[in-house]
Short mmCIF file of C-alpha atoms and ligand atoms in Angstrom, two decimals:
data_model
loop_
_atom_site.label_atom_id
_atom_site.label_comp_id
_atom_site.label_asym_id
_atom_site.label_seq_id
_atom_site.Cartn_x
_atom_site.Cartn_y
_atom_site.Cartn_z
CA UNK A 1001 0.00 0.00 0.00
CA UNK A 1002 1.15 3.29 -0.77
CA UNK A 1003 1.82 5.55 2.27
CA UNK A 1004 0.40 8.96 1.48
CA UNK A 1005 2.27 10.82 4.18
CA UNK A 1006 5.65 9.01 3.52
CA UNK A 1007 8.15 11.45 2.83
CA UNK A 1008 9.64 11.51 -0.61
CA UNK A 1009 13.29 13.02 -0.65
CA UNK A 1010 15.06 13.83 -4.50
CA UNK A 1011 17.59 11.33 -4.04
CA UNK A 1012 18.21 8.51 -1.75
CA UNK A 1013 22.06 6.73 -0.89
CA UNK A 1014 22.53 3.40 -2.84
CA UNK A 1015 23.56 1.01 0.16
CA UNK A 1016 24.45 -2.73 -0.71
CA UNK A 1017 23.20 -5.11 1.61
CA UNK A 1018 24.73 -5.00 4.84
CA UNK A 1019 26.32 -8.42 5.04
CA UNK A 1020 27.80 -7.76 1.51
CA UNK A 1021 29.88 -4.67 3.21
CA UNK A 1022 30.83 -6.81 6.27
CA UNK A 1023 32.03 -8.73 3.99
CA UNK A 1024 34.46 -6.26 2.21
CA UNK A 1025 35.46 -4.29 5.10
CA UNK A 1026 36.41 -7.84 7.11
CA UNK A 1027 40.29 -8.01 6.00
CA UNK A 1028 40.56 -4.59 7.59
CA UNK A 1029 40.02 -5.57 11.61
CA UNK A 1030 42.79 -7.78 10.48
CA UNK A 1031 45.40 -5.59 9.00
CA UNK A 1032 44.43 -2.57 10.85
CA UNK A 1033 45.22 -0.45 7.69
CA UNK A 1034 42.22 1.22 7.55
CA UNK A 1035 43.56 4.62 5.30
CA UNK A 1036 46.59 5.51 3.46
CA UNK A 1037 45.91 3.72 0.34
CA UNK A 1038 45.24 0.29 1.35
CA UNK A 1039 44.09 -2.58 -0.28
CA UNK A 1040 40.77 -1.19 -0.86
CA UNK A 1041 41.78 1.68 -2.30
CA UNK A 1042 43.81 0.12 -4.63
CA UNK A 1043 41.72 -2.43 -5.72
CA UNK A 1044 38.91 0.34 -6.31
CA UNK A 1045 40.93 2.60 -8.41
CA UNK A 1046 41.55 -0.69 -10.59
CA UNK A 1047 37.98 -1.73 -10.92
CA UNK A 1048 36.89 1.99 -11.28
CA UNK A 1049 39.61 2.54 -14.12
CA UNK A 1050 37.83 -0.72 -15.83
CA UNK A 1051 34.18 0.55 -15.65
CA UNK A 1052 34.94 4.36 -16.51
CA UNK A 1053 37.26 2.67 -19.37
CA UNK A 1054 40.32 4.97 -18.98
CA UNK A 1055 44.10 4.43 -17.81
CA UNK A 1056 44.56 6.92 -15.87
CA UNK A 1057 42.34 7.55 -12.71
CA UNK A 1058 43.05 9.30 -9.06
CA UNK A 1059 40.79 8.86 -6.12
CA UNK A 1060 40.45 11.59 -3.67
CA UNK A 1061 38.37 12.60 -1.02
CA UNK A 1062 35.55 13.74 -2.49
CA UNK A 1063 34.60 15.50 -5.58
CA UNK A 1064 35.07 18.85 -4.43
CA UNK A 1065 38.91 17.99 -4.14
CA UNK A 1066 38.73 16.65 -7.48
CA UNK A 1067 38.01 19.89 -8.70
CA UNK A 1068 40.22 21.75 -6.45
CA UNK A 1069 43.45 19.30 -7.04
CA UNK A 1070 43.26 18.94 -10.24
CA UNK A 1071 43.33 22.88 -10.95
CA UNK A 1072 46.44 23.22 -8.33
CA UNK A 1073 47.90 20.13 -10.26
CA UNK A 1074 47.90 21.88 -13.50
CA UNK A 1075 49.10 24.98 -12.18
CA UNK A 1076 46.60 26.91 -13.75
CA UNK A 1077 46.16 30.77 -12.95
CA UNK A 1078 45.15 33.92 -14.39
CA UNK A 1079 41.08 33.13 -15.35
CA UNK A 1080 39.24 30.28 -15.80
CA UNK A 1081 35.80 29.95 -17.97
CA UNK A 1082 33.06 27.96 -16.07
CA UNK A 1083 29.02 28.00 -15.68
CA UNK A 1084 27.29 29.73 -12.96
CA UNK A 1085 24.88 26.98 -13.04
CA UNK A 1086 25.82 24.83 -10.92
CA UNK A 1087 26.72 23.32 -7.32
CA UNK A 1088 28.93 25.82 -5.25
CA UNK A 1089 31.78 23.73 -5.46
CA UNK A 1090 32.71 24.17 -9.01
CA UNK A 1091 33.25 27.82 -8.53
CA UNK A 1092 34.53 27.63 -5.48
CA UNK A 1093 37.02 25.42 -6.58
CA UNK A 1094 38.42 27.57 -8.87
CA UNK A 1095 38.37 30.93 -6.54
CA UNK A 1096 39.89 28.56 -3.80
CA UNK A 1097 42.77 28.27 -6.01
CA UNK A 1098 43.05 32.25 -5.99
CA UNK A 1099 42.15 31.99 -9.83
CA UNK A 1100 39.00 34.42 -11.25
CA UNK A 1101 36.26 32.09 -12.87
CA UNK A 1102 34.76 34.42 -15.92
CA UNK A 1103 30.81 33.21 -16.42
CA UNK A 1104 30.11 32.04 -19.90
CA UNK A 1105 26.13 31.02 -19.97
CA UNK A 1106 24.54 28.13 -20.87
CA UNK A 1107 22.35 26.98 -23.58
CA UNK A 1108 18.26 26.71 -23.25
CA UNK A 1109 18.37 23.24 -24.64
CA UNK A 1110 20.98 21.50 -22.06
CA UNK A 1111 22.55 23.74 -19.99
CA UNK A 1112 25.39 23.21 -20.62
CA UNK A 1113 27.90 25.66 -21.04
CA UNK A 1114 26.65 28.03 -24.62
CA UNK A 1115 29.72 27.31 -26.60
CA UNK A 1116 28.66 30.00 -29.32
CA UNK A 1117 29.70 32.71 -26.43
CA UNK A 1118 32.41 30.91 -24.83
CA UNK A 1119 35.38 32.37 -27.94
CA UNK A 1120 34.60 36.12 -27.04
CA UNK A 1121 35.50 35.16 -22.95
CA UNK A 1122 39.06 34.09 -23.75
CA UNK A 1123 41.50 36.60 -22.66
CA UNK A 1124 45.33 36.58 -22.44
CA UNK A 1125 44.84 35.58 -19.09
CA UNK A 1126 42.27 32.54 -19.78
CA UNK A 1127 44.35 29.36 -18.55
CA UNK A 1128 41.56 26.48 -18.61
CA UNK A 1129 37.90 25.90 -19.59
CA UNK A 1130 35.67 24.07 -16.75
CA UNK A 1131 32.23 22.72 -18.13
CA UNK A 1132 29.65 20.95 -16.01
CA UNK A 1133 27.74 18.28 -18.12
CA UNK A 1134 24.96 19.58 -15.86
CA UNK A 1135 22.36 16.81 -14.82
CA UNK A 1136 24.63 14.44 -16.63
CA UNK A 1137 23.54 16.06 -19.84
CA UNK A 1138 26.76 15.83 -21.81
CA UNK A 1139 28.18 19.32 -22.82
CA UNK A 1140 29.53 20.25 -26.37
CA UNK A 1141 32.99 18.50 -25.90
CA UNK A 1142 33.80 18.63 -29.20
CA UNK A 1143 32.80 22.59 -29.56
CA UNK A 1144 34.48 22.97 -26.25
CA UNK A 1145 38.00 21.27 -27.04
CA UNK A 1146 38.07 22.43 -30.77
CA UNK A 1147 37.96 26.48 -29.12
CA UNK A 1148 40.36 25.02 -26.43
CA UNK A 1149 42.61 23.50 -28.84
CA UNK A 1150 42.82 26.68 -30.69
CA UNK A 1151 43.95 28.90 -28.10
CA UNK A 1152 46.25 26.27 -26.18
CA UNK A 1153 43.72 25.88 -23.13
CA UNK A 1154 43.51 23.16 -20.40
CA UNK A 1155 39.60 21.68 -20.50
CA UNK A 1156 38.86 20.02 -16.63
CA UNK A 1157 35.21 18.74 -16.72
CA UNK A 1158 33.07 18.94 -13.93
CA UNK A 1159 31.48 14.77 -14.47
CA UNK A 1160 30.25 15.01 -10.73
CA UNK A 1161 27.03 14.09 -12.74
CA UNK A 1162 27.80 11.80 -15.38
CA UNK A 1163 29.55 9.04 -13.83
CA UNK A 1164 29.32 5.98 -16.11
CA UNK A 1165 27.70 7.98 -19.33
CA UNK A 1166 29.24 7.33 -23.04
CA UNK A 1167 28.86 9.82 -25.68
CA UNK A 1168 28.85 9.13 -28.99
CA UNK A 1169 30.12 5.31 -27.71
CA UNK A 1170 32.97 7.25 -25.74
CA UNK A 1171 33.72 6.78 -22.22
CA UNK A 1172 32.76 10.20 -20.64
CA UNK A 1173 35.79 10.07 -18.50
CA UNK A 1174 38.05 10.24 -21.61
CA UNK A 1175 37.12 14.12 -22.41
CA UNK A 1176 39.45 16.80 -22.31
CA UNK A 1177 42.59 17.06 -20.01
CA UNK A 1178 40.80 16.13 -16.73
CA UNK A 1179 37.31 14.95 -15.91
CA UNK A 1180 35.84 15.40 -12.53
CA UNK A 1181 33.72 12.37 -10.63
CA UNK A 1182 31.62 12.95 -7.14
CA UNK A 1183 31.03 9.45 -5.89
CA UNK A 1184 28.82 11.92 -3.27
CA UNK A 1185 26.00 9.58 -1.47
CA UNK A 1186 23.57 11.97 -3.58
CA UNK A 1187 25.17 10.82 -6.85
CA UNK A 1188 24.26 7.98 -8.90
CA UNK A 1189 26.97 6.25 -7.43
CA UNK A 1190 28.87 6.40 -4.06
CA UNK A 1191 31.59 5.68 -1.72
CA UNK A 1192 29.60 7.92 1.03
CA UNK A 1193 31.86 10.38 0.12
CA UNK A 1194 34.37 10.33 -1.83
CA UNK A 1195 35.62 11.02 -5.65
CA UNK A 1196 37.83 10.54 -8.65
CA UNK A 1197 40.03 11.93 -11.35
CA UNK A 1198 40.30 10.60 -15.11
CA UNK A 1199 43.62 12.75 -16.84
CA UNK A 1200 45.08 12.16 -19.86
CA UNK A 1201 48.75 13.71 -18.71
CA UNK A 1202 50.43 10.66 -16.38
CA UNK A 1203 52.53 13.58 -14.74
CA UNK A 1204 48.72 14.79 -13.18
CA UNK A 1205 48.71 11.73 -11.65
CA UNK A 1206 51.74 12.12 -9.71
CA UNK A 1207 50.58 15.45 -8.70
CA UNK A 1208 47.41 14.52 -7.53
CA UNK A 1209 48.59 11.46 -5.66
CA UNK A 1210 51.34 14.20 -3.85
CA UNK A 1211 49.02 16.81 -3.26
CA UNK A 1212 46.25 14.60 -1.84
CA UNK A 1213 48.93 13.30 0.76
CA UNK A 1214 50.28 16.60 2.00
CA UNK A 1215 53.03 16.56 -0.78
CA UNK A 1216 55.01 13.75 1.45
CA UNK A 1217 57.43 11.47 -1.23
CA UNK A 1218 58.95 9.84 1.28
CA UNK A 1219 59.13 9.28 5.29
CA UNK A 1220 61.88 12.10 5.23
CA UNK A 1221 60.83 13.96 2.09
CA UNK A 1222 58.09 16.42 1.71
CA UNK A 1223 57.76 17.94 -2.01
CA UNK A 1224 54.78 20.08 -2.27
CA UNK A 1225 52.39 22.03 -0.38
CA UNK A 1226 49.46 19.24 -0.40
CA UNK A 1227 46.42 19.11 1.45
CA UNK A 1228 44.65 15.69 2.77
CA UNK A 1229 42.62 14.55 0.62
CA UNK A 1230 42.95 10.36 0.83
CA UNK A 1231 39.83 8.43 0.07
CA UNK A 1232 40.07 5.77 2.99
CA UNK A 1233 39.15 1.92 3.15
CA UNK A 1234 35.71 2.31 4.42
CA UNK A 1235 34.76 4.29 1.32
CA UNK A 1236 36.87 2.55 -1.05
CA UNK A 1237 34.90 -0.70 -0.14
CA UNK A 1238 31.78 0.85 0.07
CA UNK A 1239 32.96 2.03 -3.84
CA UNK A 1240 33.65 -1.67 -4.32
CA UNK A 1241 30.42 -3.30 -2.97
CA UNK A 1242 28.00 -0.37 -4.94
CA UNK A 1243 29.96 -0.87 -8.31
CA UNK A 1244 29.15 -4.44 -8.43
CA UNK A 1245 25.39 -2.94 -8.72
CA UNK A 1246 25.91 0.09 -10.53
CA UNK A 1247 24.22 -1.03 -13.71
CA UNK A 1248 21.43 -2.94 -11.84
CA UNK A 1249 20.74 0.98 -10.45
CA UNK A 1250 21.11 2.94 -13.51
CA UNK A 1251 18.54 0.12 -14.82
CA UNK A 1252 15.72 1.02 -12.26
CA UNK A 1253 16.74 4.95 -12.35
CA UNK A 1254 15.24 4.24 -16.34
CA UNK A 1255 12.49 3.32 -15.86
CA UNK A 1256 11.78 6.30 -12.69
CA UNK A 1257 12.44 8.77 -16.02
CA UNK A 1258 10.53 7.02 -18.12
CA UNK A 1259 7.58 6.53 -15.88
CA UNK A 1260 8.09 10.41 -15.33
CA UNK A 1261 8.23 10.83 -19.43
CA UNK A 1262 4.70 8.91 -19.70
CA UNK A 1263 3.22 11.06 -17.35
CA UNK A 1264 4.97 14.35 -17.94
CA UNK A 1265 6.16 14.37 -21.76
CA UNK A 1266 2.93 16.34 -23.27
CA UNK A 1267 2.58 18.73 -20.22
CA UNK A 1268 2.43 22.04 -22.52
CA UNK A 1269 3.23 23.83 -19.12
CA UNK A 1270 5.99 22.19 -18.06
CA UNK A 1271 9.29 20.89 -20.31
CA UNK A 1272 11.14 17.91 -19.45
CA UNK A 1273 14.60 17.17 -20.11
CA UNK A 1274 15.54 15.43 -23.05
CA UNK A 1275 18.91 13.38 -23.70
CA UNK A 1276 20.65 13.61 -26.52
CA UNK A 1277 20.50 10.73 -28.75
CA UNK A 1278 24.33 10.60 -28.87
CA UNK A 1279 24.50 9.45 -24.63
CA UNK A 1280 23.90 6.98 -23.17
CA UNK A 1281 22.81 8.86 -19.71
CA UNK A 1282 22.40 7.74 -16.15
CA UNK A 1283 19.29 9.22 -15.23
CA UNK A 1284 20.92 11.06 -12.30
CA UNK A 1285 18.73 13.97 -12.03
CA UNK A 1286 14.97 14.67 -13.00
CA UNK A 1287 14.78 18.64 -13.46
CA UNK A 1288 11.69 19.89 -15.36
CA UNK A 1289 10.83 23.61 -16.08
CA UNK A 1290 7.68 25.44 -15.30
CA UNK A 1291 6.72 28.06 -18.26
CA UNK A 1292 4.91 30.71 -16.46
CA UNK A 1293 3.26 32.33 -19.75
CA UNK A 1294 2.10 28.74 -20.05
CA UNK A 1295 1.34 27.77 -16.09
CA UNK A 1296 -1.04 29.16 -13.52
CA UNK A 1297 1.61 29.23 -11.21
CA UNK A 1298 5.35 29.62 -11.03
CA UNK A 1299 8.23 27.15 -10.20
CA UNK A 1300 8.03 28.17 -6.35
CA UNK A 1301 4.26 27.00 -5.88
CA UNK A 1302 5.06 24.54 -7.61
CA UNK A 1303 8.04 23.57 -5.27
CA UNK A 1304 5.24 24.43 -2.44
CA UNK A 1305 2.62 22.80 -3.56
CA UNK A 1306 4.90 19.35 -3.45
CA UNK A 1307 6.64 20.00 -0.32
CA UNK A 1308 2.93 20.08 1.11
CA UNK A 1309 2.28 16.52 -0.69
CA UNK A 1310 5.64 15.31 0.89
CA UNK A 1311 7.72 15.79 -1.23
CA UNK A 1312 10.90 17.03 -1.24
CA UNK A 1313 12.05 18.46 -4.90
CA UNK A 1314 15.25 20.40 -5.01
CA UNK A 1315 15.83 24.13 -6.43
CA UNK A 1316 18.52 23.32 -8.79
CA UNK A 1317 20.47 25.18 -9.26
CA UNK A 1318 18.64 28.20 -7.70
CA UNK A 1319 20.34 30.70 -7.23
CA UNK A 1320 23.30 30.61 -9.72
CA UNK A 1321 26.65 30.73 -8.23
CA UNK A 1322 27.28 34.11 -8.98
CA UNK A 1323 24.76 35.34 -7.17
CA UNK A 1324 25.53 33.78 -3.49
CA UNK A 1325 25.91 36.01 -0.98
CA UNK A 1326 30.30 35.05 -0.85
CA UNK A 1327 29.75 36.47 -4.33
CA UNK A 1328 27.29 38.90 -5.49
CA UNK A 1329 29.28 42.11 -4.71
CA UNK A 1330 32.00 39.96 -6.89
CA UNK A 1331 30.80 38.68 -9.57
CA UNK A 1332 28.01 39.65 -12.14
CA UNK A 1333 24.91 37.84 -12.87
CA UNK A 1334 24.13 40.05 -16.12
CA UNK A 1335 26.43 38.68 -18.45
CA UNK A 1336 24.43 35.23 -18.00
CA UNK A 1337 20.71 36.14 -18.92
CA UNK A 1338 19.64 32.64 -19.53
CA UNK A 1339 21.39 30.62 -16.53
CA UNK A 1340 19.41 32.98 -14.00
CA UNK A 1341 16.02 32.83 -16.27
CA UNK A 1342 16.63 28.96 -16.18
CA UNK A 1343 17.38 28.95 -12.33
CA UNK A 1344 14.11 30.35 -11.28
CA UNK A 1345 12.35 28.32 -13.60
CA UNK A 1346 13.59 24.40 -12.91
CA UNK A 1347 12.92 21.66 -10.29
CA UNK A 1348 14.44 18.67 -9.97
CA UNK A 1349 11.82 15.78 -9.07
CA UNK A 1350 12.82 13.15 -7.21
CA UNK A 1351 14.66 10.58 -8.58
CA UNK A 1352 16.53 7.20 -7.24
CA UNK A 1353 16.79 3.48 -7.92
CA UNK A 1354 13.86 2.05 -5.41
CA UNK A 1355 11.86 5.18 -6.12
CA UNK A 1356 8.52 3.40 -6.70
CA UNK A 1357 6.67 3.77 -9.72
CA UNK A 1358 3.17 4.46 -7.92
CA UNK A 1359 4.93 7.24 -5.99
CA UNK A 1360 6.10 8.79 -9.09
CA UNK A 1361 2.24 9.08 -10.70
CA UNK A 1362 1.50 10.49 -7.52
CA UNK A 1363 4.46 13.21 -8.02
CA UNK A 1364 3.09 13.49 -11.57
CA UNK A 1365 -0.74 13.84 -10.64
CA UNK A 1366 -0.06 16.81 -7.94
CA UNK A 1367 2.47 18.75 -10.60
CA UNK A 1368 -0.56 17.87 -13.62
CA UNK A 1369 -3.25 19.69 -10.80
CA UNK A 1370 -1.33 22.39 -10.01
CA UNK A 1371 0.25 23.43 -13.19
C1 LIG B 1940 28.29 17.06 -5.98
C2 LIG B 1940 28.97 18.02 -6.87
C3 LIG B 1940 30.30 18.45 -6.67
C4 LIG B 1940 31.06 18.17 -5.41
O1 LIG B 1940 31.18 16.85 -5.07
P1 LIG B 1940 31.30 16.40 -3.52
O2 LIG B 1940 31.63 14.96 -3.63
O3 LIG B 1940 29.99 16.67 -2.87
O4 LIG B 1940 32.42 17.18 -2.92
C5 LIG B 1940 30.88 19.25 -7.63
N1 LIG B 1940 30.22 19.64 -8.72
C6 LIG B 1940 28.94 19.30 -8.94
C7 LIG B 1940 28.26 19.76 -10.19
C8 LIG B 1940 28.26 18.49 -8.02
O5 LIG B 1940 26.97 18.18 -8.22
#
């Protein structure tokens, strides 16, 4: 029976079963080694390097110190072209590095980063391009690294939300100089916390393996001014036990969007979002947008009108980064019209593996009566 006051949240952890993780986490009460790049963590990174399909692959902390790490690692400076719609961390990452992001906007279609205004933002400063493929929505890579190519610029991907997604039959995590993972427990998949770094330059490697170790070489040798940023054995076998099930999840995450698509697709008030037929997606995120010259009501009765059912959509990304508090007397919101009309217009519905299907026409039939 369907519980009517059950609270529905946008995303829920994957967990394996519990006995599974005993399982994996039992060598450790025997060696003790329980961080430092164990066992786990090394036979993660392996199986990780297998299923994103690339060579090259660092796991950190988390993805915000993917970000952060991999921009120190490159020793980028000057500026830094990003999107203002996103999660805090991506610009943070890049002011945290004491390097000025310059806002490029996004497209209507994706949101992705608008490549046809991204040329006119490169200065003699620029050092690096940093996309977000944006609810896993793959971005214009091969706009993107033809522009970078031209004018000799690093590309670093923000893939916090594309783990696992191929485009055009490519492995996601082969784009560009550096992609960008968030095995997050929000995320389609996760180590509780944790995250990872595909690069095509092996010398990255070796400075992201320093730098997330406090730049230590050796027990009497200290290289580099590193930070801690070590993904430890818990989390690497919690990574183990949830990639044995990854596609099971991305399976039942289908047919949440597609149960959403049957119910939502000819909504003239509302638009969902639409792959591309060149991905293969994940189905990490469900974000539709509410028309107002089409609606009764805007995206925030909307939100309302849920959170009174229950349910517990998610503003993203309201507001744009750009316009947080840390930011606003910093940073301009003008030069990116359509990333703050998008912002006040989208909501992300929930979406996760076990999500029932009956819970998701109920989602649908309070957003169909209130639209
Ligand atoms: C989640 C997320 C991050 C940060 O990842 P954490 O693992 O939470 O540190 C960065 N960028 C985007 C777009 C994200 O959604």
């Amino acid at each position: 029976m369907m519980d009517l006051n059950k609270k529905i949240f946008v995303t829920r952890a994957s967990m394996p079963d519990i006995n599974e993780y005993i399982e994996e986490i039992r060598s450790l009460w025997d060696s003790h080694f329980i961080t430092n790049m164990g066992e786990k963590h090394d036979l993660f990174k392996h199986q990780l390097k297998e299923y994103l399909g690339v060579k090259n692959l660092e796991l950190v902390v988390n993805g915000h110190m993917s970000l952060e790490l991999t921009i120190q690692a490159m020793e980028l400076e000057g500026e830094i072209i990003t999107s203002p719609f996103t999660f805090a961390s991506t610009t943070h990452a890049i002011v945290r590095n004491n390097i000025r992001p310059v806002f490029c906007d996004i497209n209507s279609k994706d949101y992705t980063i608008d490549v046809e205004k991204l040329e006119k933002l490169i200065t003699s400063k620029t050092s690096a391009i940093l996309p977000v493929h944006v609810y896993g929505n793959v971005c214009d890579v091969e706009g993107i690294e033809e522009i970078a190519y031209k004018y000799g610029l690093k590309v670093i991907y923000d893939a916090a939300h594309a783990f696992g997604e191929t485009y055009k039959g490519k492995k996601i995590a082969s784009f560009g100089d550096a992609s960008c993972f968030s095995f997050h427990a929000t995320k389609v998949f996760n180590t509780i916390e944790g995250g990872g770094v595909s690069f095509k330059e092996n010398k990255i490697g070796k400075k992201l393996y320093e730098l997330k170790n406090f730049g230590i070489k050796g027990t009497e040798e200290v290289i580099g001014v590193g930070a801690n940023a070590k993904l430890n054995e818990f989390c690497a076998a919690m990574g183990i036990c949830n990639l044995r099930h990854i596609d099971e999840e991305i399976k039942k995450r289908k047919s949440v969007y597609e149960r959403y698509i049957d119910n939502l697709g000819m909504i003239k008030e509302i638009s969902v979002n639409v792959y591309s037929v060149n991905q293969k997606p994940n189905y990490a995120y469900f974000p539709i947008t509410v028309f107002e010259n089409k609606s009764k009501v805007d995206r925030d009765v909307l939100y309302d009108q849920l959170l009174e059912n229950g349910i517990f959509a998610r503003k993203y990304f309201y507001p744009i980064t750009t316009e947080f508090d840390c930011y606003k007397d910093v940073f301009t919101s003008k030069d990116t019209p359509e990333a703050c009309k998008v912002s006040k217009r989208i909501l992300c519905l929930p979406i996760y593996a076990d999500l029932e299907l009956e819970e998701v026409d109920r989602i649908c039939d309070i957003i169909k009566r209130t639209v």
